[in-house]
């Protein structure tokens, strides 16, 4: 995460504000100010884990969709559709991983890829 992304992330900003309030507090008030600092720290760790799990899950599910297209269908239209959707989904998630997209897009894109791949597999299974 670069400095621009950190400044745009509201959780990071609130964590910095809580840490600054903790640093500026006198010794009697520090105990009260510690809980928000720890809470925001834990929330940032959990948010990072969720984002990473969504991104890795979307790439894995896209590879599975492409594998179903290659190995388990005889219809050329379904084969092309599943392979193209799997490849496009994996590529889109890798683009989000490598580029500097805002934090809502880092959650939104993998969720959409997972949903589109799941819908495509359900439709393919009901053919």
PDB file of C-alpha atoms in Angstrom:
ATOM      1  CA  UNK A   1       0.000   0.000   0.000  1.00  0.00           C
ATOM      2  CA  UNK A   2       1.505   3.303  -1.020  1.00  0.00           C
ATOM      3  CA  UNK A   3       1.015   6.641   0.730  1.00  0.00           C
ATOM      4  CA  UNK A   4      -1.841   7.779  -1.545  1.00  0.00           C
ATOM      5  CA  UNK A   5      -3.797   4.569  -0.898  1.00  0.00           C
ATOM      6  CA  UNK A   6      -3.208   4.858   2.830  1.00  0.00           C
ATOM      7  CA  UNK A   7      -4.549   8.392   2.864  1.00  0.00           C
ATOM      8  CA  UNK A   8      -7.651   7.313   0.926  1.00  0.00           C
ATOM      9  CA  UNK A   9      -8.393   4.369   3.233  1.00  0.00           C
ATOM     10  CA  UNK A  10     -10.789   5.603   5.934  1.00  0.00           C
ATOM     11  CA  UNK A  11      -9.869   2.794   8.331  1.00  0.00           C
ATOM     12  CA  UNK A  12      -6.194   3.731   8.113  1.00  0.00           C
ATOM     13  CA  UNK A  13      -6.985   7.424   8.634  1.00  0.00           C
ATOM     14  CA  UNK A  14      -9.100   6.730  11.719  1.00  0.00           C
ATOM     15  CA  UNK A  15      -6.380   4.451  13.066  1.00  0.00           C
ATOM     16  CA  UNK A  16      -3.830   7.240  12.669  1.00  0.00           C
ATOM     17  CA  UNK A  17      -6.150   9.691  14.399  1.00  0.00           C
ATOM     18  CA  UNK A  18      -6.632   7.262  17.310  1.00  0.00           C
ATOM     19  CA  UNK A  19      -2.869   6.703  17.551  1.00  0.00           C
ATOM     20  CA  UNK A  20      -2.247  10.462  17.548  1.00  0.00           C
ATOM     21  CA  UNK A  21      -4.845  10.915  20.299  1.00  0.00           C
ATOM     22  CA  UNK A  22      -3.111   8.194  22.303  1.00  0.00           C
ATOM     23  CA  UNK A  23       0.265   9.862  21.839  1.00  0.00           C
ATOM     24  CA  UNK A  24      -1.068  13.279  22.848  1.00  0.00           C
ATOM     25  CA  UNK A  25      -2.909  12.034  25.943  1.00  0.00           C
ATOM     26  CA  UNK A  26      -1.431  12.398  29.389  1.00  0.00           C
ATOM     27  CA  UNK A  27      -0.637   9.305  31.428  1.00  0.00           C
ATOM     28  CA  UNK A  28      -4.070   9.162  33.095  1.00  0.00           C
ATOM     29  CA  UNK A  29      -5.962   9.195  29.785  1.00  0.00           C
ATOM     30  CA  UNK A  30      -3.709   6.783  27.884  1.00  0.00           C
ATOM     31  CA  UNK A  31      -5.515   3.670  29.104  1.00  0.00           C
ATOM     32  CA  UNK A  32      -8.820   4.942  27.664  1.00  0.00           C
ATOM     33  CA  UNK A  33      -7.157   5.842  24.370  1.00  0.00           C
ATOM     34  CA  UNK A  34      -5.465   2.454  23.919  1.00  0.00           C
ATOM     35  CA  UNK A  35      -8.630   0.458  23.136  1.00  0.00           C
ATOM     36  CA  UNK A  36      -9.467   2.373  19.920  1.00  0.00           C
ATOM     37  CA  UNK A  37      -5.873   2.061  18.731  1.00  0.00           C
ATOM     38  CA  UNK A  38      -5.936  -1.709  19.240  1.00  0.00           C
ATOM     39  CA  UNK A  39      -9.416  -1.942  17.703  1.00  0.00           C
ATOM     40  CA  UNK A  40      -8.406  -0.093  14.548  1.00  0.00           C
ATOM     41  CA  UNK A  41      -5.219  -2.140  14.312  1.00  0.00           C
ATOM     42  CA  UNK A  42      -7.189  -5.382  14.522  1.00  0.00           C
ATOM     43  CA  UNK A  43      -9.746  -4.082  12.015  1.00  0.00           C
ATOM     44  CA  UNK A  44      -6.974  -3.219   9.544  1.00  0.00           C
ATOM     45  CA  UNK A  45      -5.488  -6.717   9.860  1.00  0.00           C
ATOM     46  CA  UNK A  46      -8.891  -8.362   9.351  1.00  0.00           C
ATOM     47  CA  UNK A  47      -9.674  -6.088   6.380  1.00  0.00           C
ATOM     48  CA  UNK A  48      -6.349  -7.029   4.795  1.00  0.00           C
ATOM     49  CA  UNK A  49      -7.045 -10.750   5.308  1.00  0.00           C
ATOM     50  CA  UNK A  50     -10.535 -10.448   3.819  1.00  0.00           C
ATOM     51  CA  UNK A  51      -9.239  -8.515   0.793  1.00  0.00           C
ATOM     52  CA  UNK A  52      -6.458 -11.041   0.190  1.00  0.00           C
ATOM     53  CA  UNK A  53      -8.846 -13.999   0.584  1.00  0.00           C
ATOM     54  CA  UNK A  54     -11.316 -12.460  -1.882  1.00  0.00           C
ATOM     55  CA  UNK A  55      -8.593 -11.811  -4.442  1.00  0.00           C
ATOM     56  CA  UNK A  56      -7.017 -15.253  -4.138  1.00  0.00           C
ATOM     57  CA  UNK A  57     -10.407 -16.943  -4.125  1.00  0.00           C
ATOM     58  CA  UNK A  58     -11.475 -15.085  -7.264  1.00  0.00           C
ATOM     59  CA  UNK A  59      -8.306 -16.120  -9.104  1.00  0.00           C
ATOM     60  CA  UNK A  60      -8.673 -19.742  -7.983  1.00  0.00           C
ATOM     61  CA  UNK A  61     -12.359 -19.872  -8.921  1.00  0.00           C
ATOM     62  CA  UNK A  62     -11.601 -18.327 -12.320  1.00  0.00           C
ATOM     63  CA  UNK A  63      -8.999 -21.028 -12.966  1.00  0.00           C
ATOM     64  CA  UNK A  64     -11.542 -23.683 -11.950  1.00  0.00           C
ATOM     65  CA  UNK A  65     -14.127 -22.207 -14.357  1.00  0.00           C
ATOM     66  CA  UNK A  66     -11.582 -22.246 -17.175  1.00  0.00           C
ATOM     67  CA  UNK A  67     -10.648 -25.853 -16.317  1.00  0.00           C
ATOM     68  CA  UNK A  68     -14.312 -26.886 -16.495  1.00  0.00           C
ATOM     69  CA  UNK A  69     -14.470 -25.277 -19.922  1.00  0.00           C
ATOM     70  CA  UNK A  70     -11.403 -27.100 -21.176  1.00  0.00           C
ATOM     71  CA  UNK A  71     -11.988 -30.541 -19.728  1.00  0.00           C
ATOM     72  CA  UNK A  72     -15.684 -31.067 -19.112  1.00  0.00           C
ATOM     73  CA  UNK A  73     -17.754 -29.731 -22.011  1.00  0.00           C
ATOM     74  CA  UNK A  74     -18.233 -30.828 -25.587  1.00  0.00           C
ATOM     75  CA  UNK A  75     -20.159 -27.782 -26.772  1.00  0.00           C
ATOM     76  CA  UNK A  76     -17.751 -25.279 -28.384  1.00  0.00           C
ATOM     77  CA  UNK A  77     -19.815 -22.269 -27.308  1.00  0.00           C
ATOM     78  CA  UNK A  78     -19.738 -23.301 -23.651  1.00  0.00           C
ATOM     79  CA  UNK A  79     -16.078 -24.220 -23.932  1.00  0.00           C
ATOM     80  CA  UNK A  80     -15.180 -20.787 -25.309  1.00  0.00           C
ATOM     81  CA  UNK A  81     -17.432 -19.006 -22.798  1.00  0.00           C
ATOM     82  CA  UNK A  82     -16.072 -20.770 -19.740  1.00  0.00           C
ATOM     83  CA  UNK A  83     -12.439 -20.436 -20.789  1.00  0.00           C
ATOM     84  CA  UNK A  84     -12.896 -16.759 -21.733  1.00  0.00           C
ATOM     85  CA  UNK A  85     -14.730 -15.964 -18.496  1.00  0.00           C
ATOM     86  CA  UNK A  86     -12.129 -17.759 -16.397  1.00  0.00           C
ATOM     87  CA  UNK A  87      -9.245 -16.036 -18.147  1.00  0.00           C
ATOM     88  CA  UNK A  88     -10.881 -12.610 -18.045  1.00  0.00           C
ATOM     89  CA  UNK A  89     -11.743 -12.980 -14.357  1.00  0.00           C
ATOM     90  CA  UNK A  90      -8.229 -14.016 -13.395  1.00  0.00           C
ATOM     91  CA  UNK A  91      -6.720 -11.228 -15.507  1.00  0.00           C
ATOM     92  CA  UNK A  92      -9.033  -8.634 -13.966  1.00  0.00           C
ATOM     93  CA  UNK A  93      -8.130  -9.680 -10.429  1.00  0.00           C
ATOM     94  CA  UNK A  94      -4.422  -9.596 -11.298  1.00  0.00           C
ATOM     95  CA  UNK A  95      -4.892  -6.078 -12.685  1.00  0.00           C
ATOM     96  CA  UNK A  96      -6.480  -5.025  -9.389  1.00  0.00           C
ATOM     97  CA  UNK A  97      -3.579  -6.625  -7.513  1.00  0.00           C
ATOM     98  CA  UNK A  98      -0.884  -4.879  -9.543  1.00  0.00           C
ATOM     99  CA  UNK A  99      -2.416  -1.446 -10.061  1.00  0.00           C
ATOM    100  CA  UNK A 100      -3.318   1.289  -7.624  1.00  0.00           C
ATOM    101  CA  UNK A 101      -7.077   1.036  -7.509  1.00  0.00           C
ATOM    102  CA  UNK A 102      -8.990   2.577  -4.629  1.00  0.00           C
ATOM    103  CA  UNK A 103      -9.881   0.375  -1.681  1.00  0.00           C
ATOM    104  CA  UNK A 104     -13.592  -0.100  -2.575  1.00  0.00           C
ATOM    105  CA  UNK A 105     -12.616  -1.458  -5.992  1.00  0.00           C
ATOM    106  CA  UNK A 106     -10.196  -3.892  -4.355  1.00  0.00           C
ATOM    107  CA  UNK A 107     -13.212  -5.500  -2.684  1.00  0.00           C
ATOM    108  CA  UNK A 108     -15.793  -4.971  -5.428  1.00  0.00           C
ATOM    109  CA  UNK A 109     -13.922  -6.493  -8.380  1.00  0.00           C
ATOM    110  CA  UNK A 110     -13.140  -9.892  -6.762  1.00  0.00           C
ATOM    111  CA  UNK A 111     -16.719 -10.170  -5.475  1.00  0.00           C
ATOM    112  CA  UNK A 112     -18.093  -9.487  -8.973  1.00  0.00           C
ATOM    113  CA  UNK A 113     -15.664 -11.994 -10.521  1.00  0.00           C
ATOM    114  CA  UNK A 114     -16.681 -14.647  -7.968  1.00  0.00           C
ATOM    115  CA  UNK A 115     -20.362 -13.957  -8.583  1.00  0.00           C
ATOM    116  CA  UNK A 116     -20.047 -14.011 -12.364  1.00  0.00           C
ATOM    117  CA  UNK A 117     -18.050 -17.242 -12.317  1.00  0.00           C
ATOM    118  CA  UNK A 118     -20.541 -18.878  -9.952  1.00  0.00           C
ATOM    119  CA  UNK A 119     -23.488 -17.781 -12.114  1.00  0.00           C
ATOM    120  CA  UNK A 120     -21.788 -19.082 -15.229  1.00  0.00           C
ATOM    121  CA  UNK A 121     -21.124 -22.473 -13.621  1.00  0.00           C
ATOM    122  CA  UNK A 122     -24.719 -22.719 -12.412  1.00  0.00           C
ATOM    123  CA  UNK A 123     -26.040 -21.913 -15.892  1.00  0.00           C
ATOM    124  CA  UNK A 124     -23.575 -24.355 -17.456  1.00  0.00           C
ATOM    125  CA  UNK A 125     -24.631 -27.091 -15.024  1.00  0.00           C
ATOM    126  CA  UNK A 126     -28.331 -26.592 -15.867  1.00  0.00           C
ATOM    127  CA  UNK A 127     -27.851 -26.802 -19.628  1.00  0.00           C
TER     128      UNK A 127
END
